[in-house]
Amino acid sequence: MTTAQHELTTDADLEWCYDAVHGVSRTFSITIDRLEEPMSKHICLGYLLCRIADTIEDAGHIPPAEQTELLTEYDRLLDPDTDQSVEAFMADVEPWIPEPADRSNDWDVVAETPRVLQTFESLDEEPREIMREPVRELVDGMAMFTDRYADEGGLRLQTLEELEEYCWYAAGTVGTLITGLVARGASQERAAEMRDNARSFALLLQLVNIAKDVESDYHEENNVYLPAEWLAEEDVDLDAVTDEENHNGVTNVVERVTGRAETYLDDAQRYLEVVPEQHGNRLSAWAIPYLLAVGTMRELRERPEDVVEEGDVKVPRAEVYALLQQFEEGMSRSRLDELRATMAEQPLHQ
């Protein structure tokens, strides 16, 4: 293949990766759209590498022992010092990939693992190697959790500490990846402050997702992330989190998880206040998910029972559009406080 042909192939693969992100995550799609090159492609590929592992970990139809083995194999694929082949990984994962007619966007990404990996490996060395270790830590963490709860057939987190350990592997590692990329060239003080607050930014977003997705996490993935110790205080069995008679108890736990997420708001905002706009990074890419989390916590405080009764708690679509418009018009960091306060109390579009 000539250099020109390789560049055309890489460009086509990268375009596919951008389309794939838009298919699997509304929130990350907004982030990617706000970034500029080269940051947009770095974050796009980093996200898809993590999504492959996340899809395997969330797959209720794959036995836990198989999940653990697939995740371990996938980690070896990402290790430049091993000879694990992508063909061998695909041979093992393909029996678990649904047929195209029944396949979700997430499984489309898993089916295209070779394309995602090839595009990742084509990146310049510095950003590629900054990304590699956090992704591998995420994959290793997910393998550890599927193995830990292999006998249960799905995750059944026991304590707040274990919940936040899981959140670290699922989201904190992504925060490390993002911080490594955007902190290049920043002052030592600024980079240190970002690293100090990256965990809070990531845990805020992940805890909000866990609070609002109780029903789908259980029914679609057979996972219960609400701490068993908190459910026990409400006399709720782990395998009865969506039963009607337990709605009140589960609602109380959802409120506690939401309250825990709120403790990370200030440090997460500080992360935004110091994140540099360089290498194609833009404040809006991270401020929008942060503010959407603020709005989602407002909805969770006002109607936590909807998590278990309707399984659908999110900010109104009109509010998302109103928030995007704020950034279209140009917004300084100094307005983060104002927008946070407004969205904590009422929808932004009202």
Coordinates of C-alpha atoms in Angstrom, one line a residue:
M1 CA 0.0 0.0 0.0
T2 CA 1.4 3.4 -0.9
T3 CA 1.6 6.3 1.6
A4 CA -1.3 8.0 -0.2
Q5 CA -3.4 4.9 0.0
H6 CA -2.6 4.4 3.7
E7 CA -3.6 8.0 4.4
L8 CA -6.9 7.5 2.5
T9 CA -7.6 4.3 4.5
T10 CA -6.7 6.0 7.8
D11 CA -8.9 9.0 6.9
A12 CA -11.8 6.7 6.1
D13 CA -11.3 4.7 9.3
L14 CA -11.2 7.9 11.3
E15 CA -14.4 9.1 9.7
W16 CA -16.1 5.8 10.6
C17 CA -14.9 6.2 14.2
Y18 CA -16.4 9.7 14.4
D19 CA -19.7 8.3 13.1
A20 CA -19.5 5.4 15.7
V21 CA -19.2 7.8 18.6
H22 CA -22.3 9.7 17.5
G23 CA -24.1 6.3 17.5
V24 CA -23.2 5.1 20.9
S25 CA -23.2 8.2 23.2
R26 CA -25.2 11.4 23.0
T27 CA -23.0 13.0 25.7
F28 CA -19.7 12.1 24.2
S29 CA -20.9 13.0 20.8
I30 CA -21.4 16.6 22.1
T31 CA -17.9 16.5 23.5
I32 CA -16.3 15.3 20.3
D33 CA -18.2 17.9 18.2
R34 CA -16.9 20.7 20.5
L35 CA -13.2 19.7 20.2
E36 CA -10.9 20.6 17.4
E37 CA -8.1 18.6 15.8
P38 CA -6.0 16.9 17.0
M39 CA -7.8 16.6 20.3
S40 CA -11.0 15.5 18.7
K41 CA -9.6 12.4 17.1
H42 CA -7.5 11.5 20.2
I43 CA -10.6 11.7 22.5
C44 CA -12.7 9.9 19.9
L45 CA -10.4 6.9 19.6
G46 CA -9.7 6.8 23.3
Y47 CA -13.4 6.7 24.0
L48 CA -14.1 3.9 21.5
L49 CA -11.2 1.8 22.9
C50 CA -12.9 2.1 26.3
R51 CA -16.4 1.5 24.9
I52 CA -15.3 -1.9 23.4
A53 CA -14.3 -3.0 26.9
D54 CA -17.5 -1.5 28.5
T55 CA -19.7 -3.3 26.0
I56 CA -18.2 -6.6 26.8
E57 CA -18.4 -5.9 30.6
D58 CA -22.1 -4.9 30.3
A59 CA -23.1 -7.9 28.2
G60 CA -25.7 -9.8 30.2
H61 CA -25.6 -12.7 27.6
I62 CA -21.9 -13.4 28.1
P63 CA -21.0 -15.6 31.2
P64 CA -18.7 -13.8 33.6
A65 CA -15.8 -16.2 33.1
E66 CA -16.0 -15.5 29.4
Q67 CA -16.2 -11.7 30.0
T68 CA -13.1 -11.8 32.1
E69 CA -11.2 -13.9 29.5
L70 CA -12.3 -11.6 26.7
L71 CA -11.3 -8.5 28.6
T72 CA -7.9 -10.0 29.5
E73 CA -7.3 -10.8 25.8
Y74 CA -8.3 -7.3 24.9
D75 CA -5.8 -5.9 27.3
R76 CA -3.1 -8.0 25.7
L77 CA -4.1 -6.5 22.4
L78 CA -3.3 -3.1 23.8
D79 CA 0.0 -4.1 25.2
P80 CA 2.7 -3.3 22.6
D81 CA 5.0 -5.9 24.3
T82 CA 2.9 -8.9 23.6
D83 CA 2.2 -10.9 20.4
Q84 CA -1.6 -11.2 20.9
S85 CA -3.2 -11.0 17.5
V86 CA -6.4 -9.1 16.7
E87 CA -7.5 -12.1 14.7
A88 CA -7.4 -14.4 17.7
F89 CA -9.3 -11.9 19.8
M90 CA -12.0 -11.5 17.1
A91 CA -12.3 -15.3 16.8
D92 CA -13.1 -15.4 20.5
V93 CA -15.5 -12.4 20.7
E94 CA -17.4 -13.0 17.4
P95 CA -19.6 -15.8 18.8
W96 CA -21.0 -13.2 21.3
I97 CA -21.6 -10.4 18.8
P98 CA -25.3 -10.3 17.9
E99 CA -26.4 -10.7 14.2
P100 CA -26.3 -7.5 12.3
A101 CA -30.1 -7.1 12.3
D102 CA -30.2 -7.4 16.1
R103 CA -26.9 -5.5 16.8
S104 CA -26.7 -2.3 18.8
N105 CA -24.4 0.5 17.9
D106 CA -22.2 -0.6 20.8
W107 CA -21.7 -4.1 19.2
D108 CA -21.0 -2.5 15.8
V109 CA -18.0 -0.9 17.5
V110 CA -16.9 -4.3 19.0
A111 CA -17.3 -5.9 15.6
E112 CA -15.0 -3.2 14.2
T113 CA -12.3 -3.6 16.9
P114 CA -9.6 -4.1 14.2
R115 CA -10.4 -0.8 12.5
V116 CA -10.5 1.1 15.9
L117 CA -7.1 -0.4 16.9
Q118 CA -5.5 0.2 13.6
T119 CA -6.6 3.9 13.6
F120 CA -5.4 4.2 17.2
E121 CA -2.0 2.8 16.4
S122 CA -1.6 5.2 13.5
L123 CA -1.6 8.2 15.9
D124 CA 1.6 10.1 16.7
E125 CA 3.6 8.4 19.5
E126 CA 3.2 11.0 22.2
P127 CA -0.6 11.1 22.4
R128 CA -1.0 7.4 21.6
E129 CA 1.2 6.4 24.6
I130 CA -0.4 8.9 26.9
M131 CA -3.8 7.2 26.1
R132 CA -2.6 3.6 26.2
E133 CA -2.0 3.1 29.9
P134 CA -5.3 4.6 31.2
V135 CA -7.3 2.5 28.7
R136 CA -5.5 -0.6 29.8
E137 CA -6.2 0.3 33.5
L138 CA -9.9 0.6 32.6
V139 CA -9.8 -2.8 30.9
D140 CA -7.9 -4.5 33.8
G141 CA -10.4 -3.0 36.3
M142 CA -13.4 -4.3 34.4
A143 CA -11.9 -7.7 34.2
M144 CA -11.2 -7.7 37.9
F145 CA -14.9 -6.8 38.6
T146 CA -16.4 -9.4 36.3
D147 CA -14.1 -12.0 37.9
R148 CA -15.0 -10.8 41.4
Y149 CA -18.7 -11.3 40.8
A150 CA -18.5 -14.4 38.5
D151 CA -20.6 -16.5 40.8
E152 CA -23.4 -13.9 40.9
G153 CA -23.6 -13.6 37.1
G154 CA -23.4 -9.8 37.3
L155 CA -22.0 -7.0 39.4
R156 CA -23.4 -6.7 42.9
L157 CA -21.5 -3.9 44.5
Q158 CA -21.4 -4.1 48.3
T159 CA -20.2 -0.8 49.7
L160 CA -19.8 2.9 48.9
E161 CA -16.0 2.3 48.8
E162 CA -16.5 -0.5 46.2
L163 CA -18.9 1.7 44.2
E164 CA -16.3 4.4 44.0
E165 CA -13.5 1.9 43.2
Y166 CA -15.7 0.7 40.2
C167 CA -16.3 4.4 39.2
W168 CA -12.6 4.9 39.2
Y169 CA -12.0 2.1 36.7
A170 CA -15.0 3.0 34.6
A171 CA -14.5 6.8 34.5
G172 CA -11.6 7.9 36.6
T173 CA -9.2 6.2 34.1
V174 CA -10.9 8.2 31.3
G175 CA -10.3 11.3 33.3
T176 CA -6.6 10.4 33.5
L177 CA -6.5 9.9 29.7
I178 CA -8.2 13.3 29.1
T179 CA -5.9 15.1 31.6
G180 CA -2.8 13.5 30.1
L181 CA -3.7 14.8 26.7
V182 CA -4.9 18.3 27.6
A183 CA -2.2 19.0 30.2
R184 CA 0.7 18.7 27.7
G185 CA 2.6 22.0 27.7
A186 CA 0.7 23.4 30.7
S187 CA 2.6 24.8 33.7
Q188 CA 3.5 22.3 36.4
E189 CA 1.1 24.0 38.8
R190 CA -1.8 23.9 36.4
A191 CA -1.2 20.3 35.4
A192 CA -1.0 19.3 39.1
E193 CA -4.3 21.0 39.8
M194 CA -5.9 19.2 36.9
R195 CA -4.6 15.9 38.1
D196 CA -5.8 16.6 41.7
N197 CA -9.3 17.3 40.5
A198 CA -9.7 14.9 37.5
R199 CA -11.0 12.1 39.8
S200 CA -13.8 14.3 41.1
F201 CA -14.8 15.3 37.6
A202 CA -15.0 11.7 36.5
L203 CA -16.7 10.3 39.6
L204 CA -19.4 13.1 39.5
L205 CA -20.4 12.1 35.9
Q206 CA -20.3 8.3 36.7
L207 CA -22.3 8.5 39.9
V208 CA -25.0 10.5 38.2
N209 CA -25.2 7.9 35.5
I210 CA -25.5 5.1 38.1
A211 CA -28.2 7.0 40.0
K212 CA -30.4 7.5 36.9
D213 CA -29.8 4.1 35.2
V214 CA -30.8 1.6 38.0
E215 CA -33.5 -0.1 35.9
S216 CA -31.6 -0.5 32.7
D217 CA -28.4 -1.5 34.5
Y218 CA -30.4 -4.4 36.2
H219 CA -32.6 -5.5 33.4
E220 CA -30.3 -5.1 30.4
E221 CA -26.9 -5.9 32.1
N222 CA -27.8 -7.8 35.2
N223 CA -25.7 -5.3 37.2
V224 CA -26.6 -3.6 40.5
Y225 CA -24.3 -0.6 41.3
L226 CA -26.3 0.8 44.2
P227 CA -24.3 -0.3 47.3
A228 CA -25.7 -3.4 49.0
E229 CA -25.1 -1.9 52.4
W230 CA -27.4 1.0 51.6
L231 CA -30.0 -1.2 50.1
A232 CA -29.9 -3.5 53.2
E233 CA -30.7 -0.4 55.3
E234 CA -33.9 -0.1 53.3
D235 CA -34.6 -3.9 53.5
V236 CA -34.1 -4.2 49.7
D237 CA -32.6 -7.4 48.3
L238 CA -30.0 -6.8 45.5
D239 CA -32.0 -8.9 43.1
A240 CA -35.2 -7.0 43.8
V241 CA -34.1 -3.5 43.1
T242 CA -36.8 -2.9 40.5
D243 CA -39.7 -4.7 42.3
E244 CA -42.6 -2.4 42.9
E245 CA -42.7 -3.0 46.7
N246 CA -39.2 -1.7 46.9
H247 CA -39.6 1.5 45.1
N248 CA -39.5 3.7 48.2
G249 CA -36.4 2.0 49.5
V250 CA -34.6 2.2 46.2
T251 CA -35.6 5.8 45.8
N252 CA -33.9 6.6 49.1
V253 CA -30.7 5.0 47.9
V254 CA -30.9 6.8 44.6
E255 CA -31.1 10.0 46.6
R256 CA -28.0 9.0 48.6
V257 CA -26.0 8.3 45.5
T258 CA -27.1 11.6 44.1
G259 CA -26.0 13.3 47.3
R260 CA -22.6 11.6 47.1
A261 CA -22.2 12.9 43.5
E262 CA -22.9 16.4 44.7
T263 CA -19.9 16.3 47.0
Y264 CA -17.7 16.2 43.8
L265 CA -19.2 19.3 42.2
D266 CA -16.8 21.9 43.5
D267 CA -13.6 20.0 42.7
A268 CA -15.1 19.1 39.2
Q269 CA -15.7 22.8 38.6
R270 CA -12.2 23.6 39.6
Y271 CA -11.0 21.1 37.0
L272 CA -12.9 23.1 34.4
E273 CA -11.6 26.4 35.6
V274 CA -8.0 25.4 35.0
V275 CA -8.3 23.1 31.9
P276 CA -6.2 24.7 29.1
E277 CA -7.6 25.3 25.6
Q278 CA -4.7 23.9 23.5
H279 CA -4.0 21.0 21.2
G280 CA -7.6 21.5 20.0
N281 CA -9.1 21.3 23.5
R282 CA -12.1 23.5 24.2
L283 CA -13.7 24.3 27.6
S284 CA -17.2 23.7 26.2
A285 CA -16.4 20.0 25.5
W286 CA -16.2 19.3 29.2
A287 CA -18.3 22.1 30.7
I288 CA -21.4 20.9 28.8
P289 CA -21.3 17.3 30.3
Y290 CA -20.6 18.8 33.7
L291 CA -23.6 21.2 33.5
L292 CA -25.9 18.4 32.1
A293 CA -24.9 16.4 35.2
V294 CA -26.0 19.3 37.4
G295 CA -29.3 19.4 35.6
T296 CA -29.7 15.6 35.9
M297 CA -29.1 15.8 39.7
R298 CA -31.8 18.5 39.9
E299 CA -34.2 16.1 38.2
L300 CA -33.1 13.2 40.4
R301 CA -33.7 15.4 43.5
E302 CA -37.2 16.4 42.3
R303 CA -38.4 13.0 41.1
P304 CA -36.1 10.2 42.3
E305 CA -39.0 7.8 42.2
D306 CA -39.0 8.0 38.4
V307 CA -35.7 6.1 38.3
V308 CA -37.5 2.9 39.4
E309 CA -41.1 3.7 38.3
E310 CA -40.3 4.9 34.7
G311 CA -36.6 4.2 34.3
D312 CA -36.1 7.5 32.6
V313 CA -34.7 10.5 34.4
K314 CA -32.8 13.0 32.3
V315 CA -32.8 16.7 31.5
P316 CA -35.4 17.9 29.0
R317 CA -34.3 18.0 25.4
A318 CA -35.1 21.8 25.2
E319 CA -32.7 22.4 28.1
V320 CA -29.9 20.6 26.3
Y321 CA -30.5 22.8 23.3
A322 CA -30.6 25.9 25.5
L323 CA -27.2 24.9 27.1
L324 CA -25.6 24.3 23.7
Q325 CA -26.8 27.8 22.6
Q326 CA -25.0 29.3 25.6
F327 CA -21.7 28.0 24.2
E328 CA -22.6 28.9 20.6
E329 CA -22.8 32.5 21.7
G330 CA -19.4 32.3 23.5
M331 CA -19.1 31.8 27.2
S332 CA -16.3 32.6 29.6
R333 CA -15.2 30.4 32.5
S334 CA -16.5 33.1 34.9
R335 CA -20.1 32.1 33.9
L336 CA -19.8 28.5 35.1
D337 CA -20.9 29.5 38.6
E338 CA -24.0 31.3 37.2
L339 CA -25.0 28.4 34.9
R340 CA -24.4 25.8 37.6
A341 CA -26.6 27.8 40.1
T342 CA -29.4 28.2 37.5
M343 CA -29.5 24.6 36.4
A344 CA -29.4 23.3 39.9
E345 CA -32.7 25.1 40.6
Q346 CA -34.7 25.0 37.3
P347 CA -34.4 24.0 33.6
L348 CA -32.2 26.5 31.7
H349 CA -34.8 27.0 29.0
Q350 CA -37.6 28.1 31.4

